[in-house]
């Protein structure tokens, strides 16, 4: 603990400082307004630490990502998404027994209540799957509310959500293509079961290729947490009012949907398709992305925190190479992505702004190789991010003095003036 001196209007104030376990330095301004009458202004909260957290560490300049201290690269060898989920939520690697117990809970909880299955019929066939997933996670609150106020049941609650979101995602997909819902198969592991529910038919069992299963496990692991990103912040904001886990995570899905966040994986694919169909060349696209008068951005590039290559993008690129070699296939979109990356990484616009590929740049190509349709990409991101949301919600929930999130604003509207009756109002001049 140290102090920082702030001088405002000739008066000096001492503010406490502290340092995180990896050297992140912070000034505690929680008493700033009380002491000085000033508040801080930080649009987008890029300089604001909203919480202390022991879950995920990112060094954006060095391109480092660690879950509970473990470098992300170490999960590539034998990817097991459920083990990583448990690690994130409960703070350490599970023992064999703990993992077996958690997996058993997932298996038990995979089916949805039959009443929930009928809910899918109420959505239009062409409903955006993220809308369906968010609505159905909220709906889960109706069926499992008796667990909400019992902390001893938290593992069961987390398992229900992680397991059921997979069934919800598969049914949202089946609804969108008008095919029969397939019940979960208790003999299959997490990722294989998802693929089974998405792609099997009552008369035709989808056979899961172990390499594809591993690839999906890896993609989910790479999405599992990313500290205080937009959707996680949404989960924490909603959870800070002591809203339940399911309601908070439904808000996370909505936040993830946007094209600047999880929705970027769909935008990347649309960008690559557009180039592939001959509408634009990679060179022309790069020029458009640099042109401030055009709204175009190089999707899948840039990050609020990473000012270096996103380590997840590096791993996904390597996974793409592995999977395509195994499948003995080529994807022209992968060639276009490589070309865009090559052009951007030697272009001064991207170099000066430290814009590198992020997680969304290669994930879509891998999803395509796995057989996931584009409209389901962001749903896949949500399934992957769910353990992170749950871990962050729990960390906040367990904090003794957690406060409701309620920021301030700097009001810039009209100062006080009187109500004017209709007959005295004038139309604003054009
Ligand atoms: N293409 C072209 N220019 C860009 C890009 C891009 N992808 N990203 C940032 N810039 C420029 C931006 O125009 C600005 O330029 P200037 O300083 O001249 O005004 C500068 O770089 C800084 O950008 P910013 O928008 O102020 O940075 P931010 O930290 O607010 O935004 C971002 C981060 C991820 C929203 C942004 O980089 C972006 O829009 N990227 C494309 C969308 C994307 O890939 N999103 C996925 C993010 S990673 C996974 C996730 O969170 O889901």
XYZ file of C-alpha atoms in Angstrom, residues 95-310:
216
model
C -9.028 -33.898 -8.474
C -10.093 -36.896 -10.559
C -13.036 -37.484 -8.212
C -14.140 -33.867 -8.297
C -14.046 -33.832 -12.081
C -15.949 -37.125 -12.256
C -18.603 -35.753 -9.884
C -18.972 -32.552 -11.873
C -19.149 -34.471 -15.167
C -21.835 -36.697 -13.684
C -23.832 -33.622 -12.696
C -23.521 -32.344 -16.275
C -24.770 -35.652 -17.633
C -27.730 -35.719 -15.233
C -28.690 -32.170 -16.133
C -28.341 -32.275 -19.903
C -32.057 -32.761 -20.742
C -34.332 -29.755 -20.570
C -37.659 -29.831 -18.790
C -40.182 -30.940 -21.425
C -42.098 -27.695 -20.923
C -38.952 -25.832 -21.944
C -38.591 -27.956 -25.059
C -42.045 -26.794 -26.128
C -40.957 -23.172 -25.643
C -38.802 -23.415 -28.773
C -41.945 -23.744 -30.892
C -42.892 -20.202 -29.901
C -39.879 -18.638 -31.625
C -39.983 -17.718 -35.309
C -37.905 -20.149 -37.378
C -35.569 -17.369 -38.446
C -35.113 -15.926 -34.934
C -31.494 -14.944 -34.210
C -30.094 -17.824 -32.120
C -28.493 -15.422 -29.604
C -31.970 -14.029 -28.833
C -33.257 -17.559 -28.309
C -30.312 -18.546 -26.086
C -30.604 -15.461 -23.916
C -34.386 -15.905 -23.568
C -34.035 -19.596 -22.735
C -31.342 -18.971 -20.098
C -33.754 -16.502 -18.486
C -36.466 -19.130 -18.761
C -34.270 -21.600 -16.872
C -34.729 -19.312 -13.851
C -38.385 -20.399 -13.778
C -37.420 -24.052 -13.404
C -34.440 -23.955 -11.032
C -35.152 -20.997 -8.742
C -35.207 -23.196 -5.605
C -31.406 -23.510 -5.861
C -30.752 -19.788 -6.052
C -30.567 -18.967 -2.381
C -28.574 -21.959 -1.185
C -24.810 -21.497 -1.550
C -24.205 -25.161 -0.710
C -25.953 -25.981 -4.021
C -23.734 -23.741 -6.125
C -21.885 -26.557 -7.889
C -25.207 -28.115 -8.874
C -26.480 -24.743 -10.097
C -23.344 -24.136 -12.177
C -23.516 -27.656 -13.612
C -27.148 -27.191 -14.598
C -26.375 -23.995 -16.455
C -23.247 -25.287 -18.224
C -25.005 -28.479 -19.241
C -28.340 -27.009 -20.270
C -26.901 -24.147 -22.311
C -25.513 -26.783 -24.662
C -28.942 -28.384 -25.112
C -30.514 -24.948 -25.550
C -27.956 -24.050 -28.246
C -28.532 -27.308 -30.128
C -32.330 -26.923 -29.976
C -32.115 -23.292 -31.128
C -30.202 -24.585 -34.146
C -32.641 -27.443 -34.789
C -35.563 -25.025 -34.568
C -33.876 -22.724 -37.109
C -33.563 -25.532 -39.670
C -36.893 -27.203 -38.883
C -35.345 -30.537 -37.877
C -36.306 -32.737 -34.876
C -34.778 -32.057 -31.495
C -32.346 -34.766 -30.451
C -32.113 -35.690 -26.774
C -28.662 -35.649 -25.145
C -26.800 -38.952 -25.063
C -25.454 -39.686 -21.538
C -22.602 -41.743 -23.001
C -21.076 -38.759 -24.798
C -18.727 -36.170 -23.390
C -19.527 -32.447 -23.374
C -18.433 -31.390 -26.860
C -19.372 -34.656 -28.553
C -22.847 -34.433 -27.020
C -23.316 -30.916 -28.361
C -22.334 -32.041 -31.871
C -24.650 -35.050 -31.522
C -27.618 -32.864 -30.545
C -26.880 -30.445 -33.390
C -26.189 -32.903 -36.180
C -27.759 -36.313 -35.421
C -31.180 -37.226 -36.752
C -33.544 -39.785 -35.178
C -32.588 -42.239 -37.950
C -28.955 -41.165 -38.431
C -26.425 -40.928 -35.615
C -23.721 -38.285 -36.179
C -20.334 -39.922 -35.658
C -17.995 -37.598 -33.778
C -14.420 -37.457 -35.090
C -12.081 -37.292 -32.029
C -9.950 -34.591 -33.705
C -13.028 -32.443 -34.274
C -14.073 -33.045 -30.654
C -10.606 -31.926 -29.491
C -10.755 -28.856 -31.735
C -14.115 -27.830 -30.242
C -12.796 -28.430 -26.717
C -9.869 -26.157 -27.502
C -12.036 -23.394 -28.974
C -14.252 -23.451 -25.873
C -11.209 -23.356 -23.580
C -9.784 -20.377 -25.459
C -13.068 -18.516 -24.992
C -13.639 -19.576 -21.370
C -12.686 -16.339 -19.615
C -11.118 -13.023 -20.460
C -11.370 -10.986 -17.272
C -13.469 -7.794 -17.380
C -14.634 -7.783 -21.012
C -17.994 -6.300 -22.038
C -20.180 -9.382 -21.434
C -18.466 -10.321 -18.171
C -18.932 -6.767 -16.976
C -22.615 -7.080 -17.911
C -22.829 -10.265 -15.821
C -21.163 -8.532 -12.884
C -23.330 -5.412 -13.189
C -26.545 -7.461 -13.171
C -25.216 -9.785 -10.444
C -24.257 -6.799 -8.295
C -27.951 -6.140 -7.662
C -27.975 -9.722 -6.238
C -29.845 -10.960 -9.309
C -29.512 -14.730 -9.661
C -26.837 -16.507 -11.710
C -29.121 -17.361 -14.622
C -30.521 -13.834 -14.997
C -26.992 -12.425 -14.861
C -25.670 -14.840 -17.494
C -28.640 -14.131 -19.787
C -27.479 -10.487 -19.730
C -23.977 -11.692 -20.614
C -25.337 -13.407 -23.740
C -27.005 -10.154 -24.838
C -23.791 -8.176 -24.358
C -21.761 -10.786 -26.212
C -24.071 -10.607 -29.224
C -22.778 -7.213 -30.465
C -20.399 -7.041 -33.457
C -17.654 -5.308 -31.470
C -17.599 -8.212 -29.015
C -18.593 -11.859 -29.628
C -20.577 -11.003 -32.756
C -17.258 -10.153 -34.437
C -16.784 -13.841 -35.342
C -19.806 -13.626 -37.662
C -18.582 -10.331 -39.095
C -15.175 -11.868 -39.821
C -16.823 -14.638 -41.789
C -18.982 -12.178 -43.740
C -15.866 -10.131 -44.510
C -13.982 -13.210 -45.762
C -16.989 -14.370 -47.813
C -17.319 -10.943 -49.404
C -13.679 -11.016 -50.461
C -13.975 -14.629 -51.629
C -16.990 -13.843 -53.798
C -14.910 -11.257 -55.596
C -16.599 -8.149 -54.223
C -13.271 -6.865 -52.892
C -9.624 -7.881 -52.842
C -7.757 -8.234 -49.511
C -5.700 -5.153 -50.500
C -8.830 -3.090 -51.149
C -10.394 -4.278 -47.888
C -7.337 -3.167 -45.928
C -7.520 0.247 -47.601
C -11.211 0.554 -46.654
C -10.500 -0.467 -43.052
C -7.934 2.348 -42.811
C -10.209 4.938 -44.373
C -11.733 7.022 -41.572
C -14.593 8.126 -43.821
C -15.736 4.487 -44.202
C -17.387 2.548 -41.345
C -15.444 -0.579 -42.348
C -13.070 -2.120 -39.809
C -10.823 -5.101 -40.255
C -12.993 -7.452 -38.231
C -11.138 -9.812 -35.907
C -8.359 -7.264 -35.508
C -7.638 -5.009 -32.544
C -8.350 -5.366 -28.873
C -8.856 -3.074 -25.908
C -6.259 -4.926 -23.857
C -3.960 -6.770 -26.307
C -1.456 -4.516 -27.974
C 0.347 -7.597 -29.220
C -0.702 -10.843 -30.918
C -3.650 -12.297 -28.982
